[in-house]
Amino acid sequence: MLGLIVSLKVKPEERAAFLEAVENDSTCSVRDEPGCLRFDVLQDKADPDHYYFYEVYRDEAAFEQHLQTPHLARWRAASATCLVEPSQGTRCTLVFPREYK
């Protein structure tokens, strides 16, 4: 399994647009992609404009498929003006749980 942790800084005045766009992307990801096992959106308690995505994919192929989806294209277009700087992502290997059901 492939885990992905993404850090994003959002412009305060764009927070509502960001949240609308990311809700659509995360919902579509887990609903429409069998290989997307988890897509959580977290907000930093100390900085309300700092968000994290925690994504889990069955494998690299599932992640590559995610990159081709219409909802990710919509997310990229909608979020283009929302971010202070480019997002920072880290790829991880899941240790536990060993399996998602």
mmCIF file of N, CA and C in Angstrom:
data_model
loop_
_atom_site.group_PDB
_atom_site.id
_atom_site.type_symbol
_atom_site.label_atom_id
_atom_site.label_comp_id
_atom_site.label_asym_id
_atom_site.label_seq_id
_atom_site.Cartn_x
_atom_site.Cartn_y
_atom_site.Cartn_z
ATOM 1 N N MET A 1 0.837 -1.183 0.000
ATOM 2 C CA MET A 1 0.000 0.000 0.000
ATOM 3 C C MET A 1 0.880 1.243 0.000
ATOM 4 N N LEU A 2 0.353 2.282 -0.586
ATOM 5 C CA LEU A 2 1.047 3.560 -0.676
ATOM 6 C C LEU A 2 0.300 4.591 0.152
ATOM 7 N N GLY A 3 1.013 5.228 1.058
ATOM 8 C CA GLY A 3 0.452 6.329 1.829
ATOM 9 C C GLY A 3 1.023 7.635 1.320
ATOM 10 N N LEU A 4 0.234 8.668 1.397
ATOM 11 C CA LEU A 4 0.672 9.986 0.955
ATOM 12 C C LEU A 4 0.226 11.001 1.994
ATOM 13 N N ILE A 5 1.167 11.822 2.443
ATOM 14 C CA ILE A 5 0.858 12.911 3.364
ATOM 15 C C ILE A 5 1.205 14.201 2.636
ATOM 16 N N VAL A 6 0.230 15.076 2.511
ATOM 17 C CA VAL A 6 0.409 16.321 1.768
ATOM 18 C C VAL A 6 0.142 17.490 2.708
ATOM 19 N N SER A 7 1.025 18.470 2.675
ATOM 20 C CA SER A 7 0.889 19.684 3.484
ATOM 21 C C SER A 7 0.563 20.845 2.552
ATOM 22 N N LEU A 8 -0.472 21.625 2.912
ATOM 23 C CA LEU A 8 -0.902 22.747 2.079
ATOM 24 C C LEU A 8 -1.166 23.967 2.943
ATOM 25 N N LYS A 9 -0.700 25.115 2.483
ATOM 26 C CA LYS A 9 -0.977 26.395 3.140
ATOM 27 C C LYS A 9 -1.954 27.155 2.251
ATOM 28 N N VAL A 10 -3.078 27.555 2.838
ATOM 29 C CA VAL A 10 -4.166 28.181 2.092
ATOM 30 C C VAL A 10 -4.231 29.673 2.412
ATOM 31 N N LYS A 11 -4.511 30.475 1.396
ATOM 32 C CA LYS A 11 -4.733 31.905 1.620
ATOM 33 C C LYS A 11 -6.006 32.057 2.453
ATOM 34 N N PRO A 12 -5.959 32.843 3.524
ATOM 35 C CA PRO A 12 -7.139 32.973 4.395
ATOM 36 C C PRO A 12 -8.408 33.360 3.637
ATOM 37 N N GLU A 13 -8.279 34.255 2.687
ATOM 38 C CA GLU A 13 -9.453 34.717 1.945
ATOM 39 C C GLU A 13 -9.979 33.669 0.957
ATOM 40 N N GLU A 14 -9.215 32.599 0.745
ATOM 41 C CA GLU A 14 -9.612 31.534 -0.187
ATOM 42 C C GLU A 14 -10.034 30.253 0.539
ATOM 43 N N ARG A 15 -10.114 30.306 1.867
ATOM 44 C CA ARG A 15 -10.387 29.092 2.645
ATOM 45 C C ARG A 15 -11.704 28.425 2.240
ATOM 46 N N ALA A 16 -12.770 29.187 2.075
ATOM 47 C CA ALA A 16 -14.075 28.598 1.724
ATOM 48 C C ALA A 16 -14.016 27.901 0.364
ATOM 49 N N ALA A 17 -13.393 28.528 -0.610
ATOM 50 C CA ALA A 17 -13.267 27.920 -1.941
ATOM 51 C C ALA A 17 -12.411 26.659 -1.878
ATOM 52 N N PHE A 18 -11.341 26.717 -1.103
ATOM 53 C CA PHE A 18 -10.467 25.558 -0.922
ATOM 54 C C PHE A 18 -11.248 24.386 -0.327
ATOM 55 N N LEU A 19 -11.992 24.652 0.738
ATOM 56 C CA LEU A 19 -12.730 23.583 1.412
ATOM 57 C C LEU A 19 -13.790 22.964 0.504
ATOM 58 N N GLU A 20 -14.450 23.782 -0.288
ATOM 59 C CA GLU A 20 -15.439 23.251 -1.230
ATOM 60 C C GLU A 20 -14.770 22.344 -2.257
ATOM 61 N N ALA A 21 -13.642 22.793 -2.792
ATOM 62 C CA ALA A 21 -12.941 22.009 -3.811
ATOM 63 C C ALA A 21 -12.399 20.704 -3.239
ATOM 64 N N VAL A 22 -11.818 20.774 -2.051
ATOM 65 C CA VAL A 22 -11.215 19.566 -1.483
ATOM 66 C C VAL A 22 -12.281 18.582 -1.010
ATOM 67 N N GLU A 23 -13.424 19.074 -0.574
ATOM 68 C CA GLU A 23 -14.489 18.144 -0.184
ATOM 69 C C GLU A 23 -14.939 17.327 -1.389
ATOM 70 N N ASN A 24 -15.077 17.975 -2.533
ATOM 71 C CA ASN A 24 -15.461 17.268 -3.752
ATOM 72 C C ASN A 24 -14.405 16.243 -4.140
ATOM 73 N N ASP A 25 -13.135 16.643 -4.118
ATOM 74 C CA ASP A 25 -12.062 15.739 -4.536
ATOM 75 C C ASP A 25 -11.946 14.546 -3.596
ATOM 76 N N SER A 26 -11.953 14.788 -2.302
ATOM 77 C CA SER A 26 -11.785 13.675 -1.361
ATOM 78 C C SER A 26 -12.987 12.727 -1.403
ATOM 79 N N THR A 27 -14.187 13.281 -1.516
ATOM 80 C CA THR A 27 -15.387 12.446 -1.593
ATOM 81 C C THR A 27 -15.373 11.586 -2.850
ATOM 82 N N CYS A 28 -15.076 12.200 -3.989
ATOM 83 C CA CYS A 28 -15.033 11.451 -5.249
ATOM 84 C C CYS A 28 -13.924 10.403 -5.236
ATOM 85 N N SER A 29 -12.808 10.719 -4.612
ATOM 86 C CA SER A 29 -11.682 9.777 -4.578
ATOM 87 C C SER A 29 -12.075 8.468 -3.910
ATOM 88 N N VAL A 30 -12.637 8.546 -2.708
ATOM 89 C CA VAL A 30 -12.976 7.303 -1.998
ATOM 90 C C VAL A 30 -14.237 6.644 -2.558
ATOM 91 N N ARG A 31 -15.125 7.431 -3.127
ATOM 92 C CA ARG A 31 -16.368 6.879 -3.669
ATOM 93 C C ARG A 31 -16.163 6.227 -5.040
ATOM 94 N N ASP A 32 -15.352 6.854 -5.890
ATOM 95 C CA ASP A 32 -15.263 6.444 -7.291
ATOM 96 C C ASP A 32 -14.010 5.659 -7.656
ATOM 97 N N GLU A 33 -13.040 5.605 -6.765
ATOM 98 C CA GLU A 33 -11.782 4.918 -7.068
ATOM 99 C C GLU A 33 -11.618 3.711 -6.146
ATOM 100 N N PRO A 34 -11.780 2.502 -6.677
ATOM 101 C CA PRO A 34 -11.617 1.316 -5.833
ATOM 102 C C PRO A 34 -10.230 1.232 -5.187
ATOM 103 N N GLY A 35 -9.224 1.809 -5.822
ATOM 104 C CA GLY A 35 -7.865 1.752 -5.287
ATOM 105 C C GLY A 35 -7.538 2.831 -4.280
ATOM 106 N N CYS A 36 -8.432 3.801 -4.085
ATOM 107 C CA CYS A 36 -8.234 4.839 -3.067
ATOM 108 C C CYS A 36 -8.948 4.370 -1.804
ATOM 109 N N LEU A 37 -8.167 3.986 -0.822
ATOM 110 C CA LEU A 37 -8.718 3.382 0.388
ATOM 111 C C LEU A 37 -9.028 4.399 1.475
ATOM 112 N N ARG A 38 -8.386 5.549 1.393
ATOM 113 C CA ARG A 38 -8.602 6.574 2.428
ATOM 114 C C ARG A 38 -8.169 7.926 1.867
ATOM 115 N N PHE A 39 -8.930 8.965 2.223
ATOM 116 C CA PHE A 39 -8.556 10.333 1.842
ATOM 117 C C PHE A 39 -9.106 11.250 2.924
ATOM 118 N N ASP A 40 -8.261 11.542 3.897
ATOM 119 C CA ASP A 40 -8.652 12.407 5.015
ATOM 120 C C ASP A 40 -8.097 13.805 4.797
ATOM 121 N N VAL A 41 -8.861 14.798 5.201
ATOM 122 C CA VAL A 41 -8.429 16.194 5.161
ATOM 123 C C VAL A 41 -8.392 16.682 6.605
ATOM 124 N N LEU A 42 -7.227 17.166 7.029
ATOM 125 C CA LEU A 42 -7.044 17.615 8.409
ATOM 126 C C LEU A 42 -6.632 19.075 8.429
ATOM 127 N N GLN A 43 -7.089 19.790 9.436
ATOM 128 C CA GLN A 43 -6.750 21.201 9.623
ATOM 129 C C GLN A 43 -5.873 21.325 10.865
ATOM 130 N N ASP A 44 -4.793 22.065 10.745
ATOM 131 C CA ASP A 44 -3.877 22.297 11.860
ATOM 132 C C ASP A 44 -4.588 23.110 12.941
ATOM 133 N N LYS A 45 -4.558 22.642 14.180
ATOM 134 C CA LYS A 45 -5.224 23.365 15.272
ATOM 135 C C LYS A 45 -4.562 24.711 15.553
ATOM 136 N N ALA A 46 -3.260 24.804 15.346
ATOM 137 C CA ALA A 46 -2.537 26.043 15.638
ATOM 138 C C ALA A 46 -2.586 27.043 14.489
ATOM 139 N N ASP A 47 -2.897 26.573 13.285
ATOM 140 C CA ASP A 47 -2.908 27.434 12.101
ATOM 141 C C ASP A 47 -4.070 27.012 11.207
ATOM 142 N N PRO A 48 -5.205 27.717 11.259
ATOM 143 C CA PRO A 48 -6.393 27.301 10.507
ATOM 144 C C PRO A 48 -6.237 27.361 8.987
ATOM 145 N N ASP A 49 -5.139 27.908 8.514
ATOM 146 C CA ASP A 49 -4.899 27.955 7.068
ATOM 147 C C ASP A 49 -3.895 26.900 6.615
ATOM 148 N N HIS A 50 -3.540 26.000 7.514
ATOM 149 C CA HIS A 50 -2.613 24.915 7.188
ATOM 150 C C HIS A 50 -3.389 23.601 7.233
ATOM 151 N N TYR A 51 -3.376 22.888 6.116
ATOM 152 C CA TYR A 51 -4.120 21.639 5.983
ATOM 153 C C TYR A 51 -3.179 20.502 5.615
ATOM 154 N N TYR A 52 -3.636 19.306 5.919
ATOM 155 C CA TYR A 52 -2.912 18.091 5.556
ATOM 156 C C TYR A 52 -3.891 17.125 4.906
ATOM 157 N N PHE A 53 -3.419 16.426 3.899
ATOM 158 C CA PHE A 53 -4.173 15.316 3.328
ATOM 159 C C PHE A 53 -3.462 14.037 3.756
ATOM 160 N N TYR A 54 -4.236 13.045 4.128
ATOM 161 C CA TYR A 54 -3.703 11.715 4.399
ATOM 162 C C TYR A 54 -4.430 10.773 3.456
ATOM 163 N N GLU A 55 -3.698 10.256 2.482
ATOM 164 C CA GLU A 55 -4.289 9.424 1.442
ATOM 165 C C GLU A 55 -3.649 8.043 1.474
ATOM 166 N N VAL A 56 -4.449 7.019 1.225
ATOM 167 C CA VAL A 56 -3.942 5.653 1.146
ATOM 168 C C VAL A 56 -4.467 5.027 -0.141
ATOM 169 N N TYR A 57 -3.536 4.462 -0.916
ATOM 170 C CA TYR A 57 -3.866 3.799 -2.174
ATOM 171 C C TYR A 57 -3.426 2.342 -2.102
ATOM 172 N N ARG A 58 -4.171 1.495 -2.770
ATOM 173 C CA ARG A 58 -3.868 0.063 -2.762
ATOM 174 C C ARG A 58 -2.439 -0.194 -3.239
ATOM 175 N N ASP A 59 -2.022 0.554 -4.250
ATOM 176 C CA ASP A 59 -0.678 0.373 -4.800
ATOM 177 C C ASP A 59 -0.348 1.580 -5.676
ATOM 178 N N GLU A 60 0.826 1.548 -6.260
ATOM 179 C CA GLU A 60 1.279 2.653 -7.112
ATOM 180 C C GLU A 60 0.352 2.842 -8.315
ATOM 181 N N ALA A 61 -0.133 1.739 -8.876
ATOM 182 C CA ALA A 61 -1.038 1.824 -10.032
ATOM 183 C C ALA A 61 -2.330 2.556 -9.662
ATOM 184 N N ALA A 62 -2.846 2.309 -8.467
ATOM 185 C CA ALA A 62 -4.066 2.999 -8.021
ATOM 186 C C ALA A 62 -3.812 4.491 -7.876
ATOM 187 N N PHE A 63 -2.635 4.849 -7.379
ATOM 188 C CA PHE A 63 -2.298 6.268 -7.266
ATOM 189 C C PHE A 63 -2.158 6.897 -8.649
ATOM 190 N N GLU A 64 -1.513 6.206 -9.563
ATOM 191 C CA GLU A 64 -1.371 6.725 -10.928
ATOM 192 C C GLU A 64 -2.743 6.909 -11.573
ATOM 193 N N GLN A 65 -3.670 5.999 -11.290
ATOM 194 C CA GLN A 65 -5.034 6.140 -11.809
ATOM 195 C C GLN A 65 -5.701 7.377 -11.202
ATOM 196 N N HIS A 66 -5.478 7.604 -9.916
ATOM 197 C CA HIS A 66 -6.025 8.788 -9.241
ATOM 198 C C HIS A 66 -5.587 10.068 -9.954
ATOM 199 N N LEU A 67 -4.342 10.092 -10.396
ATOM 200 C CA LEU A 67 -3.805 11.289 -11.051
ATOM 201 C C LEU A 67 -4.500 11.604 -12.373
ATOM 202 N N GLN A 68 -5.216 10.632 -12.934
ATOM 203 C CA GLN A 68 -5.885 10.818 -14.226
ATOM 204 C C GLN A 68 -7.378 11.116 -14.100
ATOM 205 N N THR A 69 -7.892 11.219 -12.889
ATOM 206 C CA THR A 69 -9.342 11.355 -12.707
ATOM 207 C C THR A 69 -9.840 12.772 -12.987
ATOM 208 N N PRO A 70 -11.077 12.884 -13.464
ATOM 209 C CA PRO A 70 -11.670 14.204 -13.695
ATOM 210 C C PRO A 70 -11.789 15.027 -12.406
ATOM 211 N N HIS A 71 -12.081 14.367 -11.290
ATOM 212 C CA HIS A 71 -12.235 15.140 -10.052
ATOM 213 C C HIS A 71 -10.909 15.729 -9.581
ATOM 214 N N LEU A 72 -9.783 15.053 -9.849
ATOM 215 C CA LEU A 72 -8.487 15.650 -9.498
ATOM 216 C C LEU A 72 -8.191 16.836 -10.417
ATOM 217 N N ALA A 73 -8.557 16.731 -11.684
ATOM 218 C CA ALA A 73 -8.380 17.864 -12.602
ATOM 219 C C ALA A 73 -9.208 19.061 -12.129
ATOM 220 N N ARG A 74 -10.433 18.799 -11.670
ATOM 221 C CA ARG A 74 -11.266 19.888 -11.131
ATOM 222 C C ARG A 74 -10.621 20.484 -9.877
ATOM 223 N N TRP A 75 -10.091 19.627 -9.007
ATOM 224 C CA TRP A 75 -9.420 20.093 -7.787
ATOM 225 C C TRP A 75 -8.237 20.999 -8.141
ATOM 226 N N ARG A 76 -7.426 20.558 -9.084
ATOM 227 C CA ARG A 76 -6.245 21.350 -9.461
ATOM 228 C C ARG A 76 -6.649 22.720 -9.997
ATOM 229 N N ALA A 77 -7.671 22.748 -10.825
ATOM 230 C CA ALA A 77 -8.128 24.027 -11.378
ATOM 231 C C ALA A 77 -8.708 24.922 -10.287
ATOM 232 N N ALA A 78 -9.528 24.349 -9.428
ATOM 233 C CA ALA A 78 -10.193 25.145 -8.385
ATOM 234 C C ALA A 78 -9.230 25.630 -7.314
ATOM 235 N N SER A 79 -8.212 24.839 -7.016
ATOM 236 C CA SER A 79 -7.295 25.199 -5.930
ATOM 237 C C SER A 79 -6.108 26.038 -6.392
ATOM 238 N N ALA A 80 -5.978 26.243 -7.682
ATOM 239 C CA ALA A 80 -4.799 26.935 -8.219
ATOM 240 C C ALA A 80 -4.572 28.303 -7.588
ATOM 241 N N THR A 81 -5.623 29.013 -7.276
ATOM 242 C CA THR A 81 -5.475 30.349 -6.693
ATOM 243 C C THR A 81 -5.595 30.349 -5.170
ATOM 244 N N CYS A 82 -5.840 29.187 -4.585
ATOM 245 C CA CYS A 82 -6.090 29.101 -3.137
ATOM 246 C C CYS A 82 -4.828 28.945 -2.299
ATOM 247 N N LEU A 83 -3.777 28.425 -2.883
ATOM 248 C CA LEU A 83 -2.600 28.063 -2.100
ATOM 249 C C LEU A 83 -1.575 29.189 -2.029
ATOM 250 N N VAL A 84 -0.956 29.323 -0.868
ATOM 251 C CA VAL A 84 0.099 30.314 -0.653
ATOM 252 C C VAL A 84 1.361 29.902 -1.400
ATOM 253 N N GLU A 85 1.630 28.602 -1.414
ATOM 254 C CA GLU A 85 2.831 28.038 -2.037
ATOM 255 C C GLU A 85 2.475 26.643 -2.531
ATOM 256 N N PRO A 86 3.314 26.055 -3.369
ATOM 257 C CA PRO A 86 3.012 24.688 -3.820
ATOM 258 C C PRO A 86 2.918 23.720 -2.635
ATOM 259 N N SER A 87 2.048 22.742 -2.768
ATOM 260 C CA SER A 87 1.899 21.740 -1.708
ATOM 261 C C SER A 87 3.174 20.907 -1.597
ATOM 262 N N GLN A 88 3.369 20.336 -0.425
ATOM 263 C CA GLN A 88 4.515 19.470 -0.160
ATOM 264 C C GLN A 88 3.987 18.079 0.155
ATOM 265 N N GLY A 89 4.429 17.082 -0.589
ATOM 266 C CA GLY A 89 3.944 15.721 -0.380
ATOM 267 C C GLY A 89 5.057 14.767 -0.001
ATOM 268 N N THR A 90 4.709 13.789 0.811
ATOM 269 C CA THR A 90 5.641 12.741 1.215
ATOM 270 C C THR A 90 4.982 11.396 0.964
ATOM 271 N N ARG A 91 5.679 10.535 0.235
ATOM 272 C CA ARG A 91 5.186 9.179 -0.015
ATOM 273 C C ARG A 91 5.667 8.277 1.113
ATOM 274 N N CYS A 92 4.771 7.398 1.561
ATOM 275 C CA CYS A 92 5.080 6.517 2.689
ATOM 276 C C CYS A 92 4.658 5.087 2.363
ATOM 277 N N THR A 93 5.313 4.150 3.025
ATOM 278 C CA THR A 93 4.888 2.762 2.998
ATOM 279 C C THR A 93 4.112 2.495 4.275
ATOM 280 N N LEU A 94 2.923 1.964 4.157
ATOM 281 C CA LEU A 94 2.125 1.665 5.344
ATOM 282 C C LEU A 94 2.698 0.463 6.076
ATOM 283 N N VAL A 95 2.869 0.612 7.363
ATOM 284 C CA VAL A 95 3.329 -0.476 8.211
ATOM 285 C C VAL A 95 2.121 -1.119 8.895
ATOM 286 N N PHE A 96 1.284 -0.309 9.538
ATOM 287 C CA PHE A 96 0.040 -0.760 10.163
ATOM 288 C C PHE A 96 -1.041 0.249 9.825
ATOM 289 N N PRO A 97 -2.269 -0.102 9.566
ATOM 290 C CA PRO A 97 -2.693 -1.493 9.447
ATOM 291 C C PRO A 97 -2.143 -2.116 8.177
ATOM 292 N N ARG A 98 -1.994 -3.392 8.201
ATOM 293 C CA ARG A 98 -1.439 -4.101 7.042
ATOM 294 C C ARG A 98 -2.437 -4.191 5.900
ATOM 295 N N GLU A 99 -3.703 -4.073 6.246
ATOM 296 C CA GLU A 99 -4.753 -4.238 5.248
ATOM 297 C C GLU A 99 -5.923 -3.313 5.556
ATOM 298 N N TYR A 100 -6.483 -2.707 4.530
ATOM 299 C CA TYR A 100 -7.738 -1.957 4.657
ATOM 300 C C TYR A 100 -8.835 -2.825 4.080
ATOM 301 N N LYS A 101 -9.990 -2.766 4.679
ATOM 302 C CA LYS A 101 -11.108 -3.579 4.168
ATOM 303 C C LYS A 101 -12.118 -2.713 3.486
#
